[in-house]
Coordinates of C-alpha atoms in Angstrom, one line a residue:
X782 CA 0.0 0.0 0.0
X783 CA 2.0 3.2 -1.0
X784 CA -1.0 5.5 -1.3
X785 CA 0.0 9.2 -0.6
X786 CA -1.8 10.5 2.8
X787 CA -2.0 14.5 3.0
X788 CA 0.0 14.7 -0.4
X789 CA 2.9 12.6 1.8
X790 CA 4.4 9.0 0.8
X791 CA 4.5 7.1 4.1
X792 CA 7.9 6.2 5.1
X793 CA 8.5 2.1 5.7
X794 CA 7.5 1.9 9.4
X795 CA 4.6 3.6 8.9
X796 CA 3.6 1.9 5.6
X797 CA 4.0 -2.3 8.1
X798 CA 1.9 -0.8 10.8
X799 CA -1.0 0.3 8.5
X800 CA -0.8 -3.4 7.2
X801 CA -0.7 -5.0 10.4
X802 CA -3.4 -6.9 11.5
X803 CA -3.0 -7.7 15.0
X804 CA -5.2 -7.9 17.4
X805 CA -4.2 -5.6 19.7
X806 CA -1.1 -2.7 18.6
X807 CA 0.8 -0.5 20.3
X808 CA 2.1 2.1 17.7
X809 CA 4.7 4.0 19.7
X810 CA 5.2 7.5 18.3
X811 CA 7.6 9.6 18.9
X812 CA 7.6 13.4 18.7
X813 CA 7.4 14.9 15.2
X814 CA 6.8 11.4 13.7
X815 CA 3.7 11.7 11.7
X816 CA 1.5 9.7 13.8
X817 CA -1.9 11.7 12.7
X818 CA -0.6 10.4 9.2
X819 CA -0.4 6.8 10.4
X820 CA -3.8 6.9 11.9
X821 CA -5.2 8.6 8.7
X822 CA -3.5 6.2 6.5
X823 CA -4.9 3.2 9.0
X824 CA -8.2 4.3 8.6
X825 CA -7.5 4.8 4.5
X826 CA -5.9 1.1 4.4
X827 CA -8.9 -0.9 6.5
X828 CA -11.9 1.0 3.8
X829 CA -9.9 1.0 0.8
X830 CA -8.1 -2.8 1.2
X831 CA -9.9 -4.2 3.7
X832 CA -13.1 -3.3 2.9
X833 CA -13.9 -2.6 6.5
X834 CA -17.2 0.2 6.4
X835 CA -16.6 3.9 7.8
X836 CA -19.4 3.1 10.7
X837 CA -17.3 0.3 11.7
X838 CA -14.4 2.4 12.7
X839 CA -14.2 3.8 16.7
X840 CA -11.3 7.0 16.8
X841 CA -11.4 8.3 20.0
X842 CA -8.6 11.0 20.9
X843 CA -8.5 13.1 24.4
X844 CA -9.2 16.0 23.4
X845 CA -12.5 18.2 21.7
X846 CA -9.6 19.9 19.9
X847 CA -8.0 17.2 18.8
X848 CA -11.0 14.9 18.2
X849 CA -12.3 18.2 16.0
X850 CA -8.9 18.3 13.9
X851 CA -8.5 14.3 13.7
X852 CA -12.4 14.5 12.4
X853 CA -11.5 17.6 9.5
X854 CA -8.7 15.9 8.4
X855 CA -10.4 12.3 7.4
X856 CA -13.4 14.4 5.6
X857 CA -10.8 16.7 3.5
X858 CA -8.2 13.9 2.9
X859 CA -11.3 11.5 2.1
X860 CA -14.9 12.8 2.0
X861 CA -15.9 10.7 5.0
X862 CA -17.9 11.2 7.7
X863 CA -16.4 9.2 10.6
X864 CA -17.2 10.3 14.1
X865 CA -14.1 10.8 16.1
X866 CA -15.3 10.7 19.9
X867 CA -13.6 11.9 23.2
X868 CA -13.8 9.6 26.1
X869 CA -16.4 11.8 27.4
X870 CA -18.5 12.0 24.2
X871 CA -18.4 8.4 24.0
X872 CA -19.9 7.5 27.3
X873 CA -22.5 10.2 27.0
X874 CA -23.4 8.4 24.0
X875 CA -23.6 5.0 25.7
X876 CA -25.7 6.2 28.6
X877 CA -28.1 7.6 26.2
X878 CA -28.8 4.8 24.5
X879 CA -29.4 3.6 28.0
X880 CA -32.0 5.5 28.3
X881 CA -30.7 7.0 31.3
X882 CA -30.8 10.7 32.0
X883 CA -28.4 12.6 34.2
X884 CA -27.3 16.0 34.3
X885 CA -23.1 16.5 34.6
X886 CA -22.4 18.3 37.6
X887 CA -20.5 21.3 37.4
X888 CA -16.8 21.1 37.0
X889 CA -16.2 23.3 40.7
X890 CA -18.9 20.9 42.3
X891 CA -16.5 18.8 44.2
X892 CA -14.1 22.3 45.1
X893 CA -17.4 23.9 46.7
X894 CA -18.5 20.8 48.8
X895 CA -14.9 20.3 50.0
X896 CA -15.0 24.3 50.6
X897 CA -18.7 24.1 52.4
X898 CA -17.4 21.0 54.8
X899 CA -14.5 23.1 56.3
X900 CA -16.2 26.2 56.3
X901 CA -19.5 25.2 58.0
X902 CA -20.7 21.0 57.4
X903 CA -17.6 20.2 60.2
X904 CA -18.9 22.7 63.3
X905 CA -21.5 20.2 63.8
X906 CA -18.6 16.9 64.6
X907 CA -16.4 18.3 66.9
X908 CA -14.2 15.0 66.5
X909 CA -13.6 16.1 62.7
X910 CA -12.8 19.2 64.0
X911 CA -10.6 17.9 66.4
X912 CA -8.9 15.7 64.0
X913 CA -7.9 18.6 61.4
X914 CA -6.5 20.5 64.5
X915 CA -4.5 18.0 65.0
X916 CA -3.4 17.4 61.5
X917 CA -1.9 21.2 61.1
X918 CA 0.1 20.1 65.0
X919 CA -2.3 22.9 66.6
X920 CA -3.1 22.0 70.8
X921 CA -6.6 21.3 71.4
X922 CA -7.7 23.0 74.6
X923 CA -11.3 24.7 76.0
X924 CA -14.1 25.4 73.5
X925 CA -13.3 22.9 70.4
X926 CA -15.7 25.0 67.8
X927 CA -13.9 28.2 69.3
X928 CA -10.5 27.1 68.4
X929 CA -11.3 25.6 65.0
X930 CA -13.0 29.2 63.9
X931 CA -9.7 30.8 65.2
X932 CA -7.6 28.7 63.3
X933 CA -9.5 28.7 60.5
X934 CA -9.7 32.6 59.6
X935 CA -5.9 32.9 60.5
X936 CA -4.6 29.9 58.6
X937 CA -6.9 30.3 55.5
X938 CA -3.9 29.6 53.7
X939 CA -3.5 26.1 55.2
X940 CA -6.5 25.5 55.3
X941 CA -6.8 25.8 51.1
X942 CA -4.1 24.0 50.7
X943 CA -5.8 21.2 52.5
X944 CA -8.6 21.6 50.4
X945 CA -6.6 21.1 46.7
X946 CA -5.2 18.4 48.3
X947 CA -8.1 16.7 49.0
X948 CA -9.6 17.4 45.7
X949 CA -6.7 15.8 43.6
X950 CA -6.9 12.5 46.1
X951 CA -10.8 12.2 45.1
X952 CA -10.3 12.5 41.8
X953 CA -7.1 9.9 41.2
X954 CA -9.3 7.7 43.8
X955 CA -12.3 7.5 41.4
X956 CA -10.0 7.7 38.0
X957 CA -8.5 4.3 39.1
X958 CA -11.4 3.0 40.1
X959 CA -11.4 2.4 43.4
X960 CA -14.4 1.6 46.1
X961 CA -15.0 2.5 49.3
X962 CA -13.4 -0.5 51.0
X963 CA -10.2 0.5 49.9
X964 CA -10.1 3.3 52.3
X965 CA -9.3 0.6 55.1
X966 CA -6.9 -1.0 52.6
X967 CA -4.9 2.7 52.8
X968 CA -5.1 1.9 56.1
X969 CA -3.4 -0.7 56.7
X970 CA -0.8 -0.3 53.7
X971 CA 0.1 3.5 56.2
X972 CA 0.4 0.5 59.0
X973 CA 2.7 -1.6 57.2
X974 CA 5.0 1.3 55.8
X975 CA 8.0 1.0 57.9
X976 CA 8.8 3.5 60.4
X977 CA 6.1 5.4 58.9
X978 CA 6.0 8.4 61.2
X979 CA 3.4 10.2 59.2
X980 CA 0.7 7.5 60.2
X981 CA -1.7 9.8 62.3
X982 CA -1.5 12.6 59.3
X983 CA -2.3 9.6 56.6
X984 CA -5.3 8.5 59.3
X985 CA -6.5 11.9 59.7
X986 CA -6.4 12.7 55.9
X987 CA -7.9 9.8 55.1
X988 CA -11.0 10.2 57.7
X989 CA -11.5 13.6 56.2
X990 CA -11.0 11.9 53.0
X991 CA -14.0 9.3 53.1
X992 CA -16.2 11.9 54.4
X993 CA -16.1 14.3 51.5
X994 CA -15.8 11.6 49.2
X995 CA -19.6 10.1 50.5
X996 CA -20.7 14.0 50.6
X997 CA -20.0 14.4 47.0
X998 CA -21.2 11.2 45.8
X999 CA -24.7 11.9 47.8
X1000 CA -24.9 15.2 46.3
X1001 CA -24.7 13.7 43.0
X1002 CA -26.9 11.0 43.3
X1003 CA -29.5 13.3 45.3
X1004 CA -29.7 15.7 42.4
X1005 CA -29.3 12.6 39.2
X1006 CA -25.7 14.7 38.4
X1007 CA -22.8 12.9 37.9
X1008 CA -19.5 14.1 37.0
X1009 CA -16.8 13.2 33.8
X1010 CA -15.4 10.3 35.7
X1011 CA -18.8 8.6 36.4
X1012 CA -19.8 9.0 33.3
X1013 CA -17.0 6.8 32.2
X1014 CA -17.5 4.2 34.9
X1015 CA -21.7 4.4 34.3
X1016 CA -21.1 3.8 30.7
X1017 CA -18.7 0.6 31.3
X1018 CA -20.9 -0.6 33.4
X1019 CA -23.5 -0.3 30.8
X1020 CA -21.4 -2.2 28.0
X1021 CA -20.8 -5.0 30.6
X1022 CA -24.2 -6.0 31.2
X1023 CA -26.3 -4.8 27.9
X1024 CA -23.8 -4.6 25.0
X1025 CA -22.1 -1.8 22.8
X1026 CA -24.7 0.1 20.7
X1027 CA -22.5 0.2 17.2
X1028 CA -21.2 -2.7 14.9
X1029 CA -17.4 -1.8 15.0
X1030 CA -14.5 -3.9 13.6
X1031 CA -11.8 -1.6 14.9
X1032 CA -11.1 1.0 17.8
X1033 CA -7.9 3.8 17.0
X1034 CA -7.3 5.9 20.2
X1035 CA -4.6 8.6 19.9
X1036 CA -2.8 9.4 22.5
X1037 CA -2.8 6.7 24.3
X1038 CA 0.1 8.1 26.6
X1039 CA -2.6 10.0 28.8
X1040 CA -5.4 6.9 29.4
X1041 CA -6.3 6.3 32.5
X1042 CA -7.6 3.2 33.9
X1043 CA -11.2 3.9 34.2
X1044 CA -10.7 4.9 30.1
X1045 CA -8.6 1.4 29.6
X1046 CA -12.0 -0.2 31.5
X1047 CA -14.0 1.2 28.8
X1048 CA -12.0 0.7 25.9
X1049 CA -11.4 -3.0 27.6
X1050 CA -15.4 -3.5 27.8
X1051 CA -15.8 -2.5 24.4
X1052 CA -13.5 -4.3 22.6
X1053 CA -14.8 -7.5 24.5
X1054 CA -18.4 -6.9 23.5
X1055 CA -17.5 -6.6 19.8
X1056 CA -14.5 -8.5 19.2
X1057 CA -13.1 -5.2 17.5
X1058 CA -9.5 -4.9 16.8
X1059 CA -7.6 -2.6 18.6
X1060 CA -4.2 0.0 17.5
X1061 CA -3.2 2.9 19.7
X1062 CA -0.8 5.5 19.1
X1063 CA 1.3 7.8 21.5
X1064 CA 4.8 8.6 23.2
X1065 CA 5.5 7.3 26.7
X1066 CA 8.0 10.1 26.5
X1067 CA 5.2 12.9 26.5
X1068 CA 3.1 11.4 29.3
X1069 CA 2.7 14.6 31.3
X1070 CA -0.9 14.4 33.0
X1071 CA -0.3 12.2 36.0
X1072 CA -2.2 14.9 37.9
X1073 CA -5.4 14.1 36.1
X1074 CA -5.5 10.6 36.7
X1075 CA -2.9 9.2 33.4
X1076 CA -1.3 6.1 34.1
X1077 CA 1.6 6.0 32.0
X1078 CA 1.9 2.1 33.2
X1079 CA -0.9 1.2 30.9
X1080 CA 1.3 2.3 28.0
X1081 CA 4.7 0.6 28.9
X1082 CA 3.7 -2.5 30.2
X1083 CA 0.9 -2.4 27.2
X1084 CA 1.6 -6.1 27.0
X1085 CA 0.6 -6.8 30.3
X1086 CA -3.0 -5.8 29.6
X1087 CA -3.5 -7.7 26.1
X1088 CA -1.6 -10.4 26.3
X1089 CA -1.4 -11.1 22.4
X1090 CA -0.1 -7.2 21.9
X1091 CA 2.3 -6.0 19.4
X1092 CA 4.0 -3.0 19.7
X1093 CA 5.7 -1.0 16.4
X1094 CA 7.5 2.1 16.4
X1095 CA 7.7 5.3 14.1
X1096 CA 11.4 5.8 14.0
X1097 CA 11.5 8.5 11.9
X1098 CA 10.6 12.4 13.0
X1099 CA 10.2 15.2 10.4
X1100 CA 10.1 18.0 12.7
X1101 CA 13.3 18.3 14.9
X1102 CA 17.1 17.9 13.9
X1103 CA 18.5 14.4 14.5
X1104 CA 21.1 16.4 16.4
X1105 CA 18.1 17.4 18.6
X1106 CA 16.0 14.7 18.6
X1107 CA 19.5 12.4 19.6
X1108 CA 20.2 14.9 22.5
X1109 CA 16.6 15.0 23.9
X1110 CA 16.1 11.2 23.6
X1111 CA 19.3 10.6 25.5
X1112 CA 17.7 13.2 28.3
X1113 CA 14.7 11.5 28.7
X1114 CA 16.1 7.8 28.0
X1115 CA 17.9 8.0 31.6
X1116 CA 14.4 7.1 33.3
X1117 CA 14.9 3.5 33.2
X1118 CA 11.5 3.1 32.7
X1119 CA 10.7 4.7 29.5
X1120 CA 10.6 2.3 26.4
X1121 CA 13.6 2.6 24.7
X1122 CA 13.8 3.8 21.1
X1123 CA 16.2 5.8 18.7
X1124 CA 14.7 8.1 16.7
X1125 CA 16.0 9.5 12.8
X1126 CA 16.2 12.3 11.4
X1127 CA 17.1 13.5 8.0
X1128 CA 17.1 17.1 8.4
X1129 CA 20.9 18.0 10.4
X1130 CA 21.8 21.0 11.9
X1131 CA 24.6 22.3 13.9
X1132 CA 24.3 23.8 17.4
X1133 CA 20.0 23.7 17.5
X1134 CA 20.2 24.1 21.2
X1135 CA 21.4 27.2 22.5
X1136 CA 21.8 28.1 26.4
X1137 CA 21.6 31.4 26.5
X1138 CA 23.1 32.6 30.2
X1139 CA 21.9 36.1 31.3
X1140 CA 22.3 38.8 34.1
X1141 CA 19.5 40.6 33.1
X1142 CA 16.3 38.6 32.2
X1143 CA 14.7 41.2 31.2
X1144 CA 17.2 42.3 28.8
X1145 CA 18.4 39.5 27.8
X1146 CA 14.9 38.2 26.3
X1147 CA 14.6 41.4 24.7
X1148 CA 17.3 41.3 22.7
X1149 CA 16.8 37.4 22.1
X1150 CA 13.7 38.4 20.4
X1151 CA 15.7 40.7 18.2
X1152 CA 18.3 38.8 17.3
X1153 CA 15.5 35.8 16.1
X1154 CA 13.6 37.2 14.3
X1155 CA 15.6 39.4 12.3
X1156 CA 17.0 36.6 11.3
X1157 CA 14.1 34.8 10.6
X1158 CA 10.7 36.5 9.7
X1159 CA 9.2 33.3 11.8
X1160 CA 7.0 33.1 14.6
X1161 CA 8.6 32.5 18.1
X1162 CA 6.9 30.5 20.7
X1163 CA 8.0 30.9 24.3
X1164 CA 7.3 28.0 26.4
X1165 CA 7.1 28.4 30.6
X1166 CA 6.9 25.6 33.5
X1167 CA 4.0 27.9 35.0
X1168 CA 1.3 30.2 33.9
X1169 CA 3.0 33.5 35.0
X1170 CA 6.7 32.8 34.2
X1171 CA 6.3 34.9 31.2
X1172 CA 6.0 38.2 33.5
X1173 CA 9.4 37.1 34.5
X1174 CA 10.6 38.0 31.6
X1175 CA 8.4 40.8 29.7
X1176 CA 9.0 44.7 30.5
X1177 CA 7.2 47.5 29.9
X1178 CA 7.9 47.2 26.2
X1179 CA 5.7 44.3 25.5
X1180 CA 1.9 43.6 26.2
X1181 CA 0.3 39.9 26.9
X1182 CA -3.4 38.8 26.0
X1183 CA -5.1 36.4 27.6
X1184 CA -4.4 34.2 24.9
X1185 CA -1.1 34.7 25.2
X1186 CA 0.1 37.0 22.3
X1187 CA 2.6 39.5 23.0
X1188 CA 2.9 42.2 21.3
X1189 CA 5.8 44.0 21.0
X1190 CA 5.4 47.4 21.3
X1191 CA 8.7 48.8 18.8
X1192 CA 7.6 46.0 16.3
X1193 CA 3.6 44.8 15.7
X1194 CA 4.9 42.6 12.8
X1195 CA 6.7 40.4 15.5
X1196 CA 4.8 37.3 15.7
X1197 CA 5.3 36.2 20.2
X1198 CA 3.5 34.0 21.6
X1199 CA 3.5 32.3 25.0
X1200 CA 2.4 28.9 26.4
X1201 CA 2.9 26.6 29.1
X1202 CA 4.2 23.2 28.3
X1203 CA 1.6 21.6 29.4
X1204 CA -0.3 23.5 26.5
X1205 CA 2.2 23.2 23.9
X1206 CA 1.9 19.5 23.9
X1207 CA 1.1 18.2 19.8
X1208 CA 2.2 22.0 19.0
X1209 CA 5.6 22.8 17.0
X1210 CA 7.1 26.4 15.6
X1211 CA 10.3 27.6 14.0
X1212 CA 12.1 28.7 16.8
X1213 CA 11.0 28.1 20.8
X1214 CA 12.5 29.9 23.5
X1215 CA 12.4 28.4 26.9
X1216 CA 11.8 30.2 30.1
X1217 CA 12.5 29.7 34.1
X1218 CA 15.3 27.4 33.9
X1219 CA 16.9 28.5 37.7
X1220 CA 17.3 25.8 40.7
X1221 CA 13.8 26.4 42.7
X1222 CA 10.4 25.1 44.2
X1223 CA 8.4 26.8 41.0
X1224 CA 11.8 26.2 38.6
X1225 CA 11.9 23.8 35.7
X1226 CA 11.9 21.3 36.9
X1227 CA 9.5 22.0 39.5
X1228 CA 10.5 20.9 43.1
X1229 CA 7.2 20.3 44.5
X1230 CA 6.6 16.9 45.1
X1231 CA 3.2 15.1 45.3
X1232 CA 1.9 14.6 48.8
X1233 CA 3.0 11.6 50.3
X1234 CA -0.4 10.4 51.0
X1235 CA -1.4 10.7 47.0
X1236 CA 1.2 7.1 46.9
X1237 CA -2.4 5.6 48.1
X1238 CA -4.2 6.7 44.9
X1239 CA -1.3 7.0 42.1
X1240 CA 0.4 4.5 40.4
X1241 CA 4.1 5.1 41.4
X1242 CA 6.2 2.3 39.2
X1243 CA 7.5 4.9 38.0
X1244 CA 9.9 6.5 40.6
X1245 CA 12.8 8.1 38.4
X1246 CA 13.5 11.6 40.3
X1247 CA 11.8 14.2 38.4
X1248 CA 10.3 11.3 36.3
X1249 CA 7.1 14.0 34.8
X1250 CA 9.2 16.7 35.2
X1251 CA 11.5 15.5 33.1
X1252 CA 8.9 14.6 30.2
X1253 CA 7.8 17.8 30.4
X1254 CA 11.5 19.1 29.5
X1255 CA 11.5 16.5 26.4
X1256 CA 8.0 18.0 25.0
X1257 CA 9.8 21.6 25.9
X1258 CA 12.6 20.8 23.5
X1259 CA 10.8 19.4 20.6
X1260 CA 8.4 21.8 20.0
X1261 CA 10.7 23.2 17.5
X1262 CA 11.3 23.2 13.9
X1263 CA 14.7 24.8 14.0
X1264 CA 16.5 26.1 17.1
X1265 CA 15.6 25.9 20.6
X1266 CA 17.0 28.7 23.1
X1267 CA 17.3 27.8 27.1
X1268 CA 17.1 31.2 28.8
X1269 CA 19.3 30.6 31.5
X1270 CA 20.5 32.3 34.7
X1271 CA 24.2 32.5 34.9
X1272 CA 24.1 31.3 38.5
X1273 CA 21.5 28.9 40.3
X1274 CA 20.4 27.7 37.0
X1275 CA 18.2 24.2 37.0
X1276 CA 19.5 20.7 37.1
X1277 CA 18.4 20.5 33.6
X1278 CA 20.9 22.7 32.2
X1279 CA 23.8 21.1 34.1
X1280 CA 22.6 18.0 32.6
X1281 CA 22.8 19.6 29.2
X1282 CA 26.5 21.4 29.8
X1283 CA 28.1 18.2 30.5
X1284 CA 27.1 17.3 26.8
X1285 CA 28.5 20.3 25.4
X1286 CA 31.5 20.5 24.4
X1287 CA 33.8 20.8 21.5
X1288 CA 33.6 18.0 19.8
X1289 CA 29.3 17.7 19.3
X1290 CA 27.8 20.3 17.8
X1291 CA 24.3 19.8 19.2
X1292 CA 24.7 22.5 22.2
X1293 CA 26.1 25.6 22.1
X1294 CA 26.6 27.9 25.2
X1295 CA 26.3 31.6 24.9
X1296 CA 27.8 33.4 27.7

């Protein structure tokens, strides 16, 4: 099959996975690979040769954005119709067919009951009240409602930071699917930890834990609501016991890197109802959504859940330098637990990553910003760890939307724009600059480690230092087309960057350091 896909010949590893006819395939992508034109040709292929009908193809990406683009570029590449779901969509879909009606909650429903039980449900148990007293070290004494009011308007702080906490536990407890009798099980596995001096702080947490939890689940069920992650679970459910709705011979899910296990349950359920076929497609190196519930296990240890699984690779990337791609692989490559893969590149370059040491951050970007694009003409995306770091960096001479364009005040036809990593994911541009590269708690990498007591309701095989963090860098440095710039302090800059320097030197000409 050497049919052109977007006006593009596939190259060979793309052309044996469109052919393949396992069961159950891992496609492992990396970045700048051309994986949307795999999946497009896939879904060309199983039509065209295999006479499989467009109704009888599931795609499902993460995304209303990406399910949007994935769905505009089958019917302009192929005047077709197919329905490209979300996860979300999906299960909506099911549940109707159900005939069950429910109305989702709102997305601050959970925030606002946590919020009401501190600031008012807990006056009526002075034992809860008593516990979280004791949980932030404070001496009980006297009048316990008293006390709790006290500490509560002068720690408000604490208090919210409690409160986020608690949020993220709920919502990794019900994305992996737990039940309420695994509660004790956290129990016990805080018992068991050796020397585990924080055992009273788990207890407590977890008391206050299972006590919102049953608050927000009654409010739901009390008003027919139900929120994104039972929907998933309803519609699973649903496909157990009554069947899947549609005739399907094959499921494609792109990136497959972010599923969580409640997703893998429905995807599971599905394929066993209709004996579909099944090929995913993503890059364990860009797994960056732990915090919403991703299990990045479910991707490398893919062969652990299907136990008749391929996996194939993409080897070759047609956005970054393979003196880039190389040096990024190698970064990411020293978690053990990524699956290892070299990626090619035809497209050489000398020096496309550029640590750029400064004094003055202010200046420095400024004339950065300068010197690229006079250079270039090109666009220039500037990347951050956080949503703010971009202030770090701007002066009076530029101007920031809330979408992020920055206009520079000497020069409108400078195209600037700024994102967050995190939102850059699946993006690329000519030339990225990179931002907040010092040694600190809100530096890249960022030092603020999960809770201890989130090990109860996050998979943690992978325990590389910095594992996420660390991905995050990878998608950082191959969002570009052409050169990447690492905006760099010239003292207390991040463990990243020292990484990177011991690379450098004379004899590779991937890194150069501007001092």
């Amino acid at each position: 099959m050497n049919d052109k896909i977007c006006g593009y010949e596939l190259d060979t590893s793309q052309q044996k996975i469109i052919v393949d006819d396992s069961n159950h395939l891992l496609v492992v992508a990396g970045a700048g690979s051309g994986k949307t034109l795999t999946i497009l040709g896939k879904i060309n292929y199983l039509i065209k040769y295999q006479q499989v009908l467009p109704h009888e193809i599931l795609c499902i990406s993460f995304t209303r954005a990406s399910a949007s683009s994935l769905k505009d570029k089958i019917k302009k590449e192929f005047n077709l119709d197919i329905s490209v779901y979300t996860f979300h969509k999906l299960a909506l879909e099911i549940l109707q067919c159900g005939k069950r009606s429910y109305e989702i909650t709102a997305q601050d429903t959970l925030d606002n009951i946590i919020w009401r039980f501190f600031h008012d449900s807990i006056l009526e148990y002075p034992k809860l009240m008593k516990a979280v007293l004791k949980y932030f070290k404070y001496n009980t004494f006297g009048n316990i409602n008293t006390q709790y009011l006290s500490f509560y308007k002068s720690n408000l702080d604490k208090i919210l930071g409690l409160e986020k906490l608690l949020s993220t536990f709920i919502h990794l407890f019900k994305c992996h699917n737990y039940s309420l009798h695994d509660f004790s099980k956290f129990l016990d596995k805080a018992k068991r930890t050796f020397l585990n001096i924080n055992y009273q702080y788990d207890k407590i947490f977890l008391m206050l834990a299972i006590n919102i939890y049953l608050a927000y689940q009654n409010y739901l069920e009390e008003n027919n609501e139900i929120d994104f992650d039972d929907m998933i679970l309803k519609s699973t459910d649903y496909v157990i016991k009554h069947g899947f709705n549609k005739t399907i011979k094959y499921v494609i899910i792109d990136e497959y890197q972010d599923v969580s296990y409640i997703r893998f349950l429905l995807v599971k359920s599905i394929l066993d109802c209709t004996k579909a076929k099944l090929m995913v497609v993503g890059d364990d190196f860009q797994s960056i959504y732990r915090f919403t519930g991703c299990d990045i296990d479910l991707f490398v240890n893919f062969t652990k859940y299907f136990n008749d699984a391929k996996v194939m690779m993409i080897e070759n990337t047609y956005r970054n330098s393979q003196e880039l791609i190389k040096c990024a692989g190698d970064f990411v490559m020293k978690n053990p637990y990524q699956i290892k893969k070299v990626l090619f590149s035809n497209k050489k370059m000398i020096y496309p990553i550029k640590i750029v040491f400064y004094d003055n951050i202010k200046r420095e970007f400024l004339k950065l910003v300068n010197q690229i694009y006079s250079s270039t003409k090109k666009p220039i995306l500037v990347l951050g760890r956080n949503n703010n770091d971009i202030f770090k960096v701007i002066d009076n001479q530029f101007s920031i939307d809330n979408n992020g364009k920055i206009i520079c005040k000497w020069d409108n036809k400078i195209n600037l724009y700024y994102l967050t990593v995190h939102k850059s994911k699946g993006l690329e541009e000519n030339n990225v600059i990179i931002i907040n590269l010092v040694d600190d708690i809100l530096g890249f990498p960022c030092k603020i480690q999960n809770e201890k007591v989130l090990r109860f309701v996050s998979n943690d095989f992978d325990k590389y230092p910095y594992n996420e963090e660390r991905r995050l860098f990878y998608v950082a440095l191959t969002r570009t087309k052409n050169y990447v710039y690492l905006l760099t302090p010239r003292h207390n800059y991040s463990q990243f960057i020292k990484e990177l320097l011991k690379k450098a030197n004379r004899y590779d000409k991937t890194i150069e350091v501007l001092r």
